[in-house]
Short mmCIF file of C-alpha atoms in Angstrom, two decimals:
data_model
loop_
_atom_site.label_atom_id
_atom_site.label_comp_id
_atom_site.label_asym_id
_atom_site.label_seq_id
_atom_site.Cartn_x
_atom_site.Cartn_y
_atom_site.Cartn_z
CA UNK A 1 -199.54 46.18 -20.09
CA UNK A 2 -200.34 44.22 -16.85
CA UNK A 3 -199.30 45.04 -13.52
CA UNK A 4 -197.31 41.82 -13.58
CA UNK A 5 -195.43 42.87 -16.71
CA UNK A 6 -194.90 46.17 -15.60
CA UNK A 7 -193.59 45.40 -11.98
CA UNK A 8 -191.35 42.91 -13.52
CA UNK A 9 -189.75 45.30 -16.02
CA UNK A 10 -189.41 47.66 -13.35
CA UNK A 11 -187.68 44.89 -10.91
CA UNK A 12 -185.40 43.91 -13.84
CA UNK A 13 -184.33 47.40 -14.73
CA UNK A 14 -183.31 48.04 -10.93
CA UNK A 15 -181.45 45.23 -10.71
CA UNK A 16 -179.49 45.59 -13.83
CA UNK A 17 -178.61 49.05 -12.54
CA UNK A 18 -177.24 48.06 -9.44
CA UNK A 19 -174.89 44.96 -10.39
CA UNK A 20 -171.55 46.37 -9.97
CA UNK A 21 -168.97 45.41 -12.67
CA UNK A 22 -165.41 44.26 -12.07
CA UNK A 23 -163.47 47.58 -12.74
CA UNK A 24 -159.50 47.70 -13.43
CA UNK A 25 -158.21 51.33 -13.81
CA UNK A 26 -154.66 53.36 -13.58
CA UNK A 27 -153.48 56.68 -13.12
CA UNK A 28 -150.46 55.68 -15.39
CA UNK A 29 -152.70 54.19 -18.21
CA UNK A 30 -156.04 55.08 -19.98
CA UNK A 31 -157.68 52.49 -22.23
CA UNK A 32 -156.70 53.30 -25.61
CA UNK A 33 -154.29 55.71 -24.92
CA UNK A 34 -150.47 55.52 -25.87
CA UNK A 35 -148.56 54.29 -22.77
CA UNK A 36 -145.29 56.66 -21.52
CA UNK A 37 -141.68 55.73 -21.97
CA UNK A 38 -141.70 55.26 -18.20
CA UNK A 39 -143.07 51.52 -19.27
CA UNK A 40 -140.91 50.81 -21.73
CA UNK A 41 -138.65 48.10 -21.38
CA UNK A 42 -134.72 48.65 -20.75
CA UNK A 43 -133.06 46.00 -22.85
CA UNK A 44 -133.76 44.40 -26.33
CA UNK A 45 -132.84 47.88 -28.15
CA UNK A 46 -135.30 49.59 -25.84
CA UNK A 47 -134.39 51.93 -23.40
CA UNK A 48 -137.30 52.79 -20.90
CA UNK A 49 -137.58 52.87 -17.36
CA UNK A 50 -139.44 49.37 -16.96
CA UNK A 51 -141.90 49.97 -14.64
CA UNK A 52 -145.11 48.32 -14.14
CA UNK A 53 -148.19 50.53 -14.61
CA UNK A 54 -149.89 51.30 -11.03
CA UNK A 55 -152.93 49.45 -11.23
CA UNK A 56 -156.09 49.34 -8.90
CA UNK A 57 -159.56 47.65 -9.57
CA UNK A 58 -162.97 47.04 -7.38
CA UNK A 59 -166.38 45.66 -7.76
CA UNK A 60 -164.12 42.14 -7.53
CA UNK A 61 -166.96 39.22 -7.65
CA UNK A 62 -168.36 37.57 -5.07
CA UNK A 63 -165.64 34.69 -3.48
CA UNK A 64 -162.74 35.79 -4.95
CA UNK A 65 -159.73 34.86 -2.54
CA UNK A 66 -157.00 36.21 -4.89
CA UNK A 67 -155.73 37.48 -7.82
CA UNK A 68 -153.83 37.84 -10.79
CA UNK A 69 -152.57 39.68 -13.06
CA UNK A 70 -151.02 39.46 -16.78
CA UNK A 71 -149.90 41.75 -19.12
CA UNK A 72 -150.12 40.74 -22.97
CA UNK A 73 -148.89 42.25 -26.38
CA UNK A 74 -151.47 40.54 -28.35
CA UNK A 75 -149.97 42.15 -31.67
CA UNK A 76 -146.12 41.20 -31.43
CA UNK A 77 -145.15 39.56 -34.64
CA UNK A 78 -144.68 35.91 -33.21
CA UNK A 79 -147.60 34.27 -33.74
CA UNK A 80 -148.80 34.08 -30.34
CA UNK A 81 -148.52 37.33 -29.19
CA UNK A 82 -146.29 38.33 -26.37
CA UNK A 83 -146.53 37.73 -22.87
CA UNK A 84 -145.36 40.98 -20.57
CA UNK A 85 -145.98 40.02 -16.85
CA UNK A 86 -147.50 36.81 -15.47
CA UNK A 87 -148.19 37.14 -11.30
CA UNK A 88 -150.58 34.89 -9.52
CA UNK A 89 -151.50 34.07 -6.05
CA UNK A 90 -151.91 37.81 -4.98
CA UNK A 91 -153.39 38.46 -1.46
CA UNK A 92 -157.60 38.45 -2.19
CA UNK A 93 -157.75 41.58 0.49
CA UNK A 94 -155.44 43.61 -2.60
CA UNK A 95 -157.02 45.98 -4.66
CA UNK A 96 -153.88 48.16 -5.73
CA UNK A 97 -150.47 47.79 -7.26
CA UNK A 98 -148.20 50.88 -7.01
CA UNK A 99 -146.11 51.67 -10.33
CA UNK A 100 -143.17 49.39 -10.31
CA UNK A 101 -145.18 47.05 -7.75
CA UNK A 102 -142.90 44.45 -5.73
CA UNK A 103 -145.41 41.40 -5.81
CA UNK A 104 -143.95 38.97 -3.77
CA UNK A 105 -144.94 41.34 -0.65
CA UNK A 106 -148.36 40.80 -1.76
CA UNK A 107 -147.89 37.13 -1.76
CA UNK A 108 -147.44 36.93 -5.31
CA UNK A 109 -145.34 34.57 -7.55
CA UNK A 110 -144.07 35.96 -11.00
CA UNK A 111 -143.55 33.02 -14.08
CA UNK A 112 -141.05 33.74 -16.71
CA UNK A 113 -141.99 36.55 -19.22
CA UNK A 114 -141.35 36.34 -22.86
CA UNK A 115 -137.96 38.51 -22.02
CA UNK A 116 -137.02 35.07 -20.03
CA UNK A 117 -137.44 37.33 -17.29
CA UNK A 118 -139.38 36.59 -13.41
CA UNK A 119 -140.70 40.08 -13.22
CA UNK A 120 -142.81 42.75 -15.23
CA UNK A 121 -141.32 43.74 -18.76
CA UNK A 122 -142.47 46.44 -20.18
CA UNK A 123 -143.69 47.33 -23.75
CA UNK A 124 -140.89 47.41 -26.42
CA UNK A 125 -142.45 46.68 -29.93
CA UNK A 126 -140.20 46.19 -33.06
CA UNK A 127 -139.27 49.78 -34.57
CA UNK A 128 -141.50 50.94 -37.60
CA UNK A 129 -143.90 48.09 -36.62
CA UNK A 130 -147.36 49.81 -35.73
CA UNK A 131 -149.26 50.85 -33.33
CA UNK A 132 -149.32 47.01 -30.08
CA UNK A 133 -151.68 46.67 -27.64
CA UNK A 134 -151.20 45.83 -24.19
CA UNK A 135 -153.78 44.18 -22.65
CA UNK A 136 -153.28 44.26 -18.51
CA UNK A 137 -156.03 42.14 -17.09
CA UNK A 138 -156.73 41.29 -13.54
CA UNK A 139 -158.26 38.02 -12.96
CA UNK A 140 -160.66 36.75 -9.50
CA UNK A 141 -159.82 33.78 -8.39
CA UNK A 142 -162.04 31.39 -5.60
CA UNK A 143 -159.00 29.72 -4.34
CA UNK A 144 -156.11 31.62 -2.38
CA UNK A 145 -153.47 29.56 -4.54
CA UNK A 146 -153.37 28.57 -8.58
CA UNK A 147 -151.41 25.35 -7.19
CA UNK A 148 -148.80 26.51 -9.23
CA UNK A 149 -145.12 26.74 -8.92
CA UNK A 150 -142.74 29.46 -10.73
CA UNK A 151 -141.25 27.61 -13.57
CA UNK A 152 -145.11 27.14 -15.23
CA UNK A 153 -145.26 28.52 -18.64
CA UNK A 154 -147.39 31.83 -18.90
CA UNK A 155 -149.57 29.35 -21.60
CA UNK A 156 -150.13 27.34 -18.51
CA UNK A 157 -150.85 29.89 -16.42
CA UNK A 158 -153.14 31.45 -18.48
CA UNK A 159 -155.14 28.11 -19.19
CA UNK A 160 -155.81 28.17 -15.45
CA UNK A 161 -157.03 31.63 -15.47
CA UNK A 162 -159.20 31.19 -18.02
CA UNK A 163 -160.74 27.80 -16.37
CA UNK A 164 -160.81 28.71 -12.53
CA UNK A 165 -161.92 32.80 -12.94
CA UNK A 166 -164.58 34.12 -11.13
CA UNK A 167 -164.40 37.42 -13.53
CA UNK A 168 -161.37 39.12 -14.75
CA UNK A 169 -161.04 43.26 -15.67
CA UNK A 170 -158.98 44.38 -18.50
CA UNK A 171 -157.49 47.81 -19.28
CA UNK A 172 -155.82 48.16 -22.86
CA UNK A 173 -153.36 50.89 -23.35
CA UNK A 174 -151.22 51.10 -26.61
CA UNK A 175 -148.01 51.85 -27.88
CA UNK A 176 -145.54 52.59 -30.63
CA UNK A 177 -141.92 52.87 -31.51
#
């Protein structure tokens, strides 16, 4: 092997190992792990404390002026999953949510869950149904504002997300009733 080859390997392997990933993580919830009763929703035959997780993340890209965050039952039996909090325009200088965060003092605007609710709702699958998901992702965003107002479907928001993100981190805890 040339002394080209091998230098470039060597450059490529360093650099690899030093590219920081976008990292979301909780002292609440693990990935994988069943989520406590403290998140459970209070309402809908539930009868939990309703609590948002506390959430932090770092290694955020490179531009990102804010954030946001959704959390999403991709199992619930409706066909298009459930959506559990939708929050946008968060502060870019925030890099932790307490348990049972108030996000408007972080700048943040909430959309209607799919409780019909403008605020976290937590997990509360149908009895005897399995074992849901709950997907909580953090998204990067290069603009301080989606340009969107409160009454915006989650769908919407979500299409925005998904088009505008500079990188999004996702943490998936589970749980079961």
């Amino acid at each position: 092997m040339g002394i080209f080859l091998k230098s470039t390997i060597a450059f490529s392997l360093l650099a690899a190992t030093s590219v920081n990933a976008f990292e979301l993580s909780s002292t609440d919830i693990q990935e994988g792990a069943p989520m406590a009763k403290t998140f459970e929703f209070a309402g809908w035959g539930c009868d939990g404390d309703n609590l948002s997780p506390q959430l932090s993340w770092n290694d955020v890209p490179e531009g990102t002026k804010s954030f946001a965050i959704t959390a999403y039952d991709p199992d619930a039996p409706t066909g298009s999953g459930f959506w559990h909090w939708v929050v946008f325009d968060i502060k870019g200088s925030v890099r932790e949510l307490p348990r049972g965060a108030d996000v408007a003092k972080l700048g943040g605007v909430q959309v209607r869950n799919d409780y019909g609710l403008k605020a976290f709702g937590g997990t509360c699958p149908p009895e005897h149904d399995g074992m849901h998901r709950y997907q909580f992702t953090v998204w990067a965003l290069p603009t301080e504002t989606l340009g969107l107002d409160d009454n915006v479907s989650p769908a919407v928001v979500g299409f925005n997300l998904h088009y505008k993100a500079l990188g999004k981190a996702v943490l998936t805890a589970t749980y079961t009733r």
